GROMACS .gro file of C-alpha atoms in nm:
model
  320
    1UNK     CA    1  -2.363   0.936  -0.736
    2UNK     CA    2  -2.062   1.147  -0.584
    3UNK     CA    3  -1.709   1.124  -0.677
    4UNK     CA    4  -1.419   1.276  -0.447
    5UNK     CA    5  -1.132   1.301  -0.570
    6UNK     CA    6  -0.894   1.302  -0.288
    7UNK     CA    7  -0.478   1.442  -0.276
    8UNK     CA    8  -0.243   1.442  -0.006
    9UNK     CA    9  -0.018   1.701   0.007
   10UNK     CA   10   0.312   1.817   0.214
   11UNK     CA   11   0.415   2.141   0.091
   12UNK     CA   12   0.280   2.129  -0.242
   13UNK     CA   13   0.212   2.504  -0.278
   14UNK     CA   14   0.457   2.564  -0.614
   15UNK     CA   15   0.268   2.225  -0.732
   16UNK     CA   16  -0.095   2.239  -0.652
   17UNK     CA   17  -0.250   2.531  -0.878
   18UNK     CA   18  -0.061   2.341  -1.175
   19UNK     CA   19  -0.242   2.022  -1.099
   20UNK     CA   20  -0.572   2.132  -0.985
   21UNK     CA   21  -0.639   2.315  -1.281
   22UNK     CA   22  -0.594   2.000  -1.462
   23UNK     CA   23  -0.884   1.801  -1.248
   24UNK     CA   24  -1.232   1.760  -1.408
   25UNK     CA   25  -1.522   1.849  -1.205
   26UNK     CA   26  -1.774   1.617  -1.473
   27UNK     CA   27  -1.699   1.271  -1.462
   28UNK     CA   28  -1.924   1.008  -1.708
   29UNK     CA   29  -2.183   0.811  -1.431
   30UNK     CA   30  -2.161   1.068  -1.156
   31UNK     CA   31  -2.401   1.363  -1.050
   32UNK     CA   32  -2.132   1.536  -0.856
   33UNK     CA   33  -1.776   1.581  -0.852
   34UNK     CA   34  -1.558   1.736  -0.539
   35UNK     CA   35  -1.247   1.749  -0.489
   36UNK     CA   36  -1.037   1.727  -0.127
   37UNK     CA   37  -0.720   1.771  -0.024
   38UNK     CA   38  -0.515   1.661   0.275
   39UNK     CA   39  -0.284   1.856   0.462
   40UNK     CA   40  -0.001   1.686   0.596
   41UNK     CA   41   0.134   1.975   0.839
   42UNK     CA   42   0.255   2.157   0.532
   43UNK     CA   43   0.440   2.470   0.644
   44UNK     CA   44   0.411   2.674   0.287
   45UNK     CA   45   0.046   2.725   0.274
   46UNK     CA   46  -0.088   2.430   0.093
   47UNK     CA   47  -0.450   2.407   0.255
   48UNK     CA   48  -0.484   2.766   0.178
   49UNK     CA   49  -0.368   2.721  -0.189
   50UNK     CA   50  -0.606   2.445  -0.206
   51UNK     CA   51  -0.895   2.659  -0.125
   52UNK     CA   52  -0.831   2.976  -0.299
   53UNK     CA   53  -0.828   2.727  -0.608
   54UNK     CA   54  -1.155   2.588  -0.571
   55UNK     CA   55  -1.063   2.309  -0.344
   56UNK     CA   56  -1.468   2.156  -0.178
   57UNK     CA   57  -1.263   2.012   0.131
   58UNK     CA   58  -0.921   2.072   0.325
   59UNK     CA   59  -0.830   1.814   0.579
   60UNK     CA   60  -0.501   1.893   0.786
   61UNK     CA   61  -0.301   1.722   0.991
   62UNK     CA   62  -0.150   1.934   1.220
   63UNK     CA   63   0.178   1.739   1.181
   64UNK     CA   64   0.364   1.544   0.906
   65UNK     CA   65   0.229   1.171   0.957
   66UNK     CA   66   0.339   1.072   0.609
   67UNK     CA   67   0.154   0.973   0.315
   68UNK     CA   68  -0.015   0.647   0.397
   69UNK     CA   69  -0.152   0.777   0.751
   70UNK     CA   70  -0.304   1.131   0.491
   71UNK     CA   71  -0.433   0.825   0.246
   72UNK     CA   72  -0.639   0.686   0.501
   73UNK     CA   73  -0.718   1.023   0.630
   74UNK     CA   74  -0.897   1.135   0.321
   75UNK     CA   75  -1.060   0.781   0.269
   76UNK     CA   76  -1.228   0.835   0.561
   77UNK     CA   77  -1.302   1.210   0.551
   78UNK     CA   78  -1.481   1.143   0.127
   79UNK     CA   79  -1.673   0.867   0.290
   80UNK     CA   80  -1.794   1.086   0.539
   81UNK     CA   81  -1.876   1.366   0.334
   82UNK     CA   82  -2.101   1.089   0.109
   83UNK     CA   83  -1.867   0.964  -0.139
   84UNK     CA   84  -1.968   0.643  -0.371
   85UNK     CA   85  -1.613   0.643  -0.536
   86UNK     CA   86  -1.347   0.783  -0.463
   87UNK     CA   87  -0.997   0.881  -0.675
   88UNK     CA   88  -0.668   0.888  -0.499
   89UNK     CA   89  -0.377   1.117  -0.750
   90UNK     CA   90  -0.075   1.271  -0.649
   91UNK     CA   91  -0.042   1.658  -0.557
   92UNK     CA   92   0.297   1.663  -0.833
   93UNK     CA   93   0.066   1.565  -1.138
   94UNK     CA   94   0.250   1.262  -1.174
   95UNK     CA   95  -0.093   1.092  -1.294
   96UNK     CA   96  -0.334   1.297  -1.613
   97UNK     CA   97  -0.577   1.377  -1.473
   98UNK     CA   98  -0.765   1.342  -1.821
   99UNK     CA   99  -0.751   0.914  -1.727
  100UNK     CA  100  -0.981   0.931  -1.442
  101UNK     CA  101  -1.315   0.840  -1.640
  102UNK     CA  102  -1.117   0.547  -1.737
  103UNK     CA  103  -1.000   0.470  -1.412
  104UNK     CA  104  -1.324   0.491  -1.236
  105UNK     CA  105  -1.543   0.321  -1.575
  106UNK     CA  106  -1.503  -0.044  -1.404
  107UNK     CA  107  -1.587   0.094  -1.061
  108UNK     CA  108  -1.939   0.259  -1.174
  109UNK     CA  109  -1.957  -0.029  -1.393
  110UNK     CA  110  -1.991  -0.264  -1.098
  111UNK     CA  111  -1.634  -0.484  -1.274
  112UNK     CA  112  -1.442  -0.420  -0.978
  113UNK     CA  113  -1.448  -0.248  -0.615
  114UNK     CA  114  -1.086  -0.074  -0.683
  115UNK     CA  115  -0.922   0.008  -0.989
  116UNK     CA  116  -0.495   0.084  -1.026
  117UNK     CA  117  -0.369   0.311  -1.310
  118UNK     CA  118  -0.096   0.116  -1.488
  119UNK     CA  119   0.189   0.340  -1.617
  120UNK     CA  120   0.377   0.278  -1.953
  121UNK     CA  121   0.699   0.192  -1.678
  122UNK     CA  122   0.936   0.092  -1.993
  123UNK     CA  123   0.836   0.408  -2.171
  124UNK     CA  124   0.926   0.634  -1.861
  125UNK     CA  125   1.183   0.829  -1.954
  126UNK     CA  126   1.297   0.964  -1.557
  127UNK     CA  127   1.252   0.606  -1.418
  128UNK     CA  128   1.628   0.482  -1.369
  129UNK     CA  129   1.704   0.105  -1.468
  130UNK     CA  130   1.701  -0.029  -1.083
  131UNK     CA  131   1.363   0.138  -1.030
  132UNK     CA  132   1.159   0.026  -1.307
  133UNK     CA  133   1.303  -0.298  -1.169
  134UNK     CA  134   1.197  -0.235  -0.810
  135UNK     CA  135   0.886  -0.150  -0.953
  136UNK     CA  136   0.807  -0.421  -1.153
  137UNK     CA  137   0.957  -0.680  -0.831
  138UNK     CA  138   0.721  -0.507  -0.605
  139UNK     CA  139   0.374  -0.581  -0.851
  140UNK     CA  140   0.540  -0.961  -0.875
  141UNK     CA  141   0.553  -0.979  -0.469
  142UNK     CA  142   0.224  -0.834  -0.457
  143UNK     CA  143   0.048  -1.101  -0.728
  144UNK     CA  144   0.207  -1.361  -0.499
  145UNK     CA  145   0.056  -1.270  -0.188
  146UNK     CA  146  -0.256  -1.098  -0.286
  147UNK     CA  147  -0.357  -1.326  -0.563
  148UNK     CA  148  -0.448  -0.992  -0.773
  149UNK     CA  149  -0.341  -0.982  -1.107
  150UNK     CA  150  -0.164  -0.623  -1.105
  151UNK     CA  151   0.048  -0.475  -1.369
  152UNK     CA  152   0.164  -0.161  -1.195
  153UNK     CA  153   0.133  -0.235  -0.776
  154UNK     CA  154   0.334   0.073  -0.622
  155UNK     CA  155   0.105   0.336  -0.866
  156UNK     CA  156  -0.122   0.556  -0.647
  157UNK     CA  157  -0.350   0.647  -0.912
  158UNK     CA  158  -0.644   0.483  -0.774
  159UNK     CA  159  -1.034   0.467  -0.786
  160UNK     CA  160  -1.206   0.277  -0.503
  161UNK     CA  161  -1.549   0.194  -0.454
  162UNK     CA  162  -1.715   0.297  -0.081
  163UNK     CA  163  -1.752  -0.020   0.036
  164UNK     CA  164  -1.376  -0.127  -0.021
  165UNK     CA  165  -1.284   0.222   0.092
  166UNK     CA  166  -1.448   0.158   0.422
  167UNK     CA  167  -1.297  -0.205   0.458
  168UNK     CA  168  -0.903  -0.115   0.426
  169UNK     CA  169  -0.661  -0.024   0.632
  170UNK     CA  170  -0.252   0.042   0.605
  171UNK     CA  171  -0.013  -0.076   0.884
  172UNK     CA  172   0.294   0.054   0.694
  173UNK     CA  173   0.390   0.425   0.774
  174UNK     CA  174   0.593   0.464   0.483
  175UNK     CA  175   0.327   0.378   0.176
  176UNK     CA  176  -0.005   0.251   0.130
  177UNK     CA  177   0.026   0.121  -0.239
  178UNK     CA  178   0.117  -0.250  -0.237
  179UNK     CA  179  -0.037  -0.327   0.136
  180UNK     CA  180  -0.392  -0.161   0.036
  181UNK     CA  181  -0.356  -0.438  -0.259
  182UNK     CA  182  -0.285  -0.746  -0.086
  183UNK     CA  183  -0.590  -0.674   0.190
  184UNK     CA  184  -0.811  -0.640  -0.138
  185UNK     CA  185  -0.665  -0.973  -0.236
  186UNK     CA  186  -0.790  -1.126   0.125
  187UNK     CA  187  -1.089  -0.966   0.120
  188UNK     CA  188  -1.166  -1.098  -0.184
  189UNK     CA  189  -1.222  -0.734  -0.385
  190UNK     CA  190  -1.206  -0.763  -0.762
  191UNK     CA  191  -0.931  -0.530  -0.849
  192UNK     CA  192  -0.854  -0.419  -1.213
  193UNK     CA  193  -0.577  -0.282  -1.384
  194UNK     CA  194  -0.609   0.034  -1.604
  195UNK     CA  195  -0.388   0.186  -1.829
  196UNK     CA  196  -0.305   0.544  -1.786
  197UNK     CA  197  -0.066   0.809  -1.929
  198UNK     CA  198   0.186   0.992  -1.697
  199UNK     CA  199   0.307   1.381  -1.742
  200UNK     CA  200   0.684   1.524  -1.705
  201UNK     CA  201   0.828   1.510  -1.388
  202UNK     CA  202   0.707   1.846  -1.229
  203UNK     CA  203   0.940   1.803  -0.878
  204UNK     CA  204   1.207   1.523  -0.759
  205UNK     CA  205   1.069   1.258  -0.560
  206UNK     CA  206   0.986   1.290  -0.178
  207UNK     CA  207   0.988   0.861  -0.116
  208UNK     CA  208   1.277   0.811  -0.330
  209UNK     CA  209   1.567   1.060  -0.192
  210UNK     CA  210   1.889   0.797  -0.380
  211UNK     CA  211   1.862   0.475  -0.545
  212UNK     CA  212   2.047   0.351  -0.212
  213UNK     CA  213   1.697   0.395   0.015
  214UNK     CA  214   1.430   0.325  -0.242
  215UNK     CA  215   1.611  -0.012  -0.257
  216UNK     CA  216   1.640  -0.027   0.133
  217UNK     CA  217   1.259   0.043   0.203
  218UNK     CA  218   1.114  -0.108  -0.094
  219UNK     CA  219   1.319  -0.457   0.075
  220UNK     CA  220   1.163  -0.382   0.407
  221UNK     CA  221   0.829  -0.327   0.285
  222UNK     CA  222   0.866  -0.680   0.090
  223UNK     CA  223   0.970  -0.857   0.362
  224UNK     CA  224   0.700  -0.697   0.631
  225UNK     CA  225   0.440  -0.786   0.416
  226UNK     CA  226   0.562  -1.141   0.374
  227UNK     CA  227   0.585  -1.161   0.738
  228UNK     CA  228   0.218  -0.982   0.807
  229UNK     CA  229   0.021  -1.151   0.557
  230UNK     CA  230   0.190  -1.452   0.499
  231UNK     CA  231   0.348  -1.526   0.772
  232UNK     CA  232   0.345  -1.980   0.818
  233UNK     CA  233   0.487  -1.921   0.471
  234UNK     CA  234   0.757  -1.671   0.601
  235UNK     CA  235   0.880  -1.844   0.926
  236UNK     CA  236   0.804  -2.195   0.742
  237UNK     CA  237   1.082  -2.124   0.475
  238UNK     CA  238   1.322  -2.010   0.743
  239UNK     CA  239   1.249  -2.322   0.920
  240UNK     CA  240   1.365  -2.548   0.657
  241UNK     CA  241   1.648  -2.282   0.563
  242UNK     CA  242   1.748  -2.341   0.928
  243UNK     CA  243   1.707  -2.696   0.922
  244UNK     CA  244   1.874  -2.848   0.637
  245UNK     CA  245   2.212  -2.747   0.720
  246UNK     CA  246   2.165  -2.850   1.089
  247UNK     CA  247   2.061  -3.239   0.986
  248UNK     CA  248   2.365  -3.189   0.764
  249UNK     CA  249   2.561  -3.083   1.016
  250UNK     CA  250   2.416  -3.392   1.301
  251UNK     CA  251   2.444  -3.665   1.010
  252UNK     CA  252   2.819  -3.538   0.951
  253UNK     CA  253   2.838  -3.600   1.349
  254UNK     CA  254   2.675  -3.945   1.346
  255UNK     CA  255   2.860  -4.052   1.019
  256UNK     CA  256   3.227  -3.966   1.226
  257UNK     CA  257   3.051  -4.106   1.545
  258UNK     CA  258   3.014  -4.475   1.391
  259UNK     CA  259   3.316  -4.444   1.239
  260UNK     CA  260   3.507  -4.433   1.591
  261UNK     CA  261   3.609  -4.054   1.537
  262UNK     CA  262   3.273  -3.890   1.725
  263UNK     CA  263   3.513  -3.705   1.965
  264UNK     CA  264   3.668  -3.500   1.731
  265UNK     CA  265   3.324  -3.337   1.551
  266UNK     CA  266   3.141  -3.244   1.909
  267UNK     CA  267   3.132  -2.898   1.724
  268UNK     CA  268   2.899  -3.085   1.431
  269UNK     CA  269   2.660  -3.202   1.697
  270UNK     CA  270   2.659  -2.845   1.822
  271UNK     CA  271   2.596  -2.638   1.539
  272UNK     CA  272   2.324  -2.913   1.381
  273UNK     CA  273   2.151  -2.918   1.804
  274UNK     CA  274   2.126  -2.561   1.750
  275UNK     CA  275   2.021  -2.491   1.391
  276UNK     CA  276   1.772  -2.761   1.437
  277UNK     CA  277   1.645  -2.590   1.746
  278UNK     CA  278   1.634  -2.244   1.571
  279UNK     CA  279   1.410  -2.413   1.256
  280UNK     CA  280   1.225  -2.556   1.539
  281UNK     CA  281   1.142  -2.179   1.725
  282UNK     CA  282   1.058  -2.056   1.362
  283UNK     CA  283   0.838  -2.306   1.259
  284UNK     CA  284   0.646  -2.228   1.645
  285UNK     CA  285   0.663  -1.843   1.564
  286UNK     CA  286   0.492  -1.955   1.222
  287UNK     CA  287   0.170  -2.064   1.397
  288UNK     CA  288   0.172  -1.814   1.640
  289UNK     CA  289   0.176  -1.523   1.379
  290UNK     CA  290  -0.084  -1.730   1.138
  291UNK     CA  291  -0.303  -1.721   1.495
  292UNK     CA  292  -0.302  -1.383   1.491
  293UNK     CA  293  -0.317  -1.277   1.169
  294UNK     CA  294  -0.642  -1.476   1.168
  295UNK     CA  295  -0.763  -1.263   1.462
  296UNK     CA  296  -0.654  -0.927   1.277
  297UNK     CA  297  -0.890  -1.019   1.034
  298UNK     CA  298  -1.192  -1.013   1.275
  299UNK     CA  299  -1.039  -0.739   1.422
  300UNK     CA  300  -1.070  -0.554   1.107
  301UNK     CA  301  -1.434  -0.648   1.052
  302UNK     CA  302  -1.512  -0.536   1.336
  303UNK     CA  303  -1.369  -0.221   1.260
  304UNK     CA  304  -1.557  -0.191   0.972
  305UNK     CA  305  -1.785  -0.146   1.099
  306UNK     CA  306  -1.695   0.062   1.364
  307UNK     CA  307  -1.613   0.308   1.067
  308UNK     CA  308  -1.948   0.264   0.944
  309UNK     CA  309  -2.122   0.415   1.266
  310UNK     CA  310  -1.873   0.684   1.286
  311UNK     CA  311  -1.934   0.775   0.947
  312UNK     CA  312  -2.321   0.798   0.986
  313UNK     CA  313  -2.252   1.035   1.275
  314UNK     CA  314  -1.971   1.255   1.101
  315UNK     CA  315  -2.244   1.258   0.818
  316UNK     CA  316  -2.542   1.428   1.050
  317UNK     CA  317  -2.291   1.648   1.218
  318UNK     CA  318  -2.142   1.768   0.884
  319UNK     CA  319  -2.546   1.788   0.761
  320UNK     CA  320  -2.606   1.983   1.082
   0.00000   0.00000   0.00000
């Protein structure tokens, strides 16, 4: 049994010895431990910090694609250098390191394909009012859609078994945490929480720059995945939203119309014609998007196993 344990980086230098030196290279249930890091077009040296500290693999990107696109980069690049599990942490040592037998206990235990580490959110000392909020929204928004029971959604401490690893996919540029969930929840992976312990803030945050855009994109990512994975649900609630005040609006016409004063209240019959109407394109828009994301989910098998035959042959060339 190998475990990778994988960590993107963008110009971690100052931050990387710090938390490498905290990673364990024996894990409880596996024969081998490596560890990889990602690249993300750093411009301070990171891949070469990486491997002057012991670092098994270095990935890079040779530009910034963000940190869901170097996520799904190192998935990939553990499974093809033979990984069984794999552990996703972040390069500022957000995450002790001395929780990952916990985190990957139900994994090797066969209890669940991917694991999330729950932080203590209350008990976080740096985490403002509005964000322990945000957080705790997004893991409620998450439940909802995915079905998953999840304490602690938006944490990227993560262990994930090969087989899920192979299966998911992220659409969103900006994060990979809640989206990776909810495709578990259609999949039908068994997820489990697990509580974990946090260190001091090493760095400021690169997602959350003011309170004013973590509340900005954390509404955006809400609302995509509403609209991606649920989307009859989506356009079906803007349907009736649309509706109900257009009947209003056409019974307030009729009502004046049999009363002899229809003339004066065209604009009632004009508004209601074209809320109705409105409902009536988002309740079509509703099927259409269910259509397709029906076919996205046979387009995702089928890249599944697309992966899988790459992987064998990025496996013999990597033997080779």
């Amino acid at each position: 049994m190998k475990l990778i344990i994988q960590i993107p980086c963008f110009n971690e230098a100052g931050q990387l010895p710090g938390m490498l030196a905290d990673l364990p290279r024996e894990v409880p249930g596996f024969d081998h431990v490596e560890w990889l890091v990602i690249d993300d077009g750093s411009s301070d040296g990171t891949g070469e910090i990486a491997r002057e500290h012991g670092v098994d693999h270095v990935i890079r990107h040779t530009s910034n694609r963000g940190l869901a696109s170097a996520f799904i980069t190192g998935l990939h690049a553990c499974l093809a250098r033979g990984a069984n599990v794999i552990v996703n942490t972040d390069a500022d040592n957000q995450y002790r390191a001395a929780c990952i037998p916990d985190l990957v206990a139900p994994v090797v235990e066969g209890r669940a394909q991917m694991t999330i580490g729950a932080r203590p959110i209350d008990e976080i000392a740096h985490f403002s009012r509005i964000k322990r909020m945000l957080q705790k929204l997004g893991s409620w928004v998450v439940r909802l859609v995915s079905g998953i029971d999840v304490a602690d959604a938006p944490s990227g401490f993560r262990a994930i078994h090969r087989e899920a690893a192979i299966r998911l996919n992220v659409f969103n540029r900006h994060t990979y945490t809640l989206e990776t969930i909810i495709q578990a929840g259609q999949l039908g992976m068994p997820v489990l929480s697990v509580p974990i312990e946090v260190n001091p803030p090493t760095r400021e945050s690169r997602l959350i720059r003011s309170v004013a855009q973590y509340v900005f994109r954390s509404a955006l990512t809400i609302l995509r995945i509403f609209v991606v994975y649920r989307p009859f649900r989506f356009f079906g609630i803007l349907a009736v939203v649309l509706a109900l005040p257009g009947i209003a609006a056409f019974a307030r016409f009729l009502w004046f119309y049999v009363i002899g004063e229809g003339g004066g209240n065209v604009q009632s019959l004009v508004i209601g014609a074209t809320l109705i109407t409105m409902a009536a394109v988002a309740l079509a828009s509703g099927l259409l998007a269910d259509l397709i994301a029906a076919n996205r989910a046979i387009l995702a098998e089928l890249r599944s196993r697309q992966i899988v035959a790459d992987l064998e042959r990025e496996r013999a060339r990597l033997e080779d």
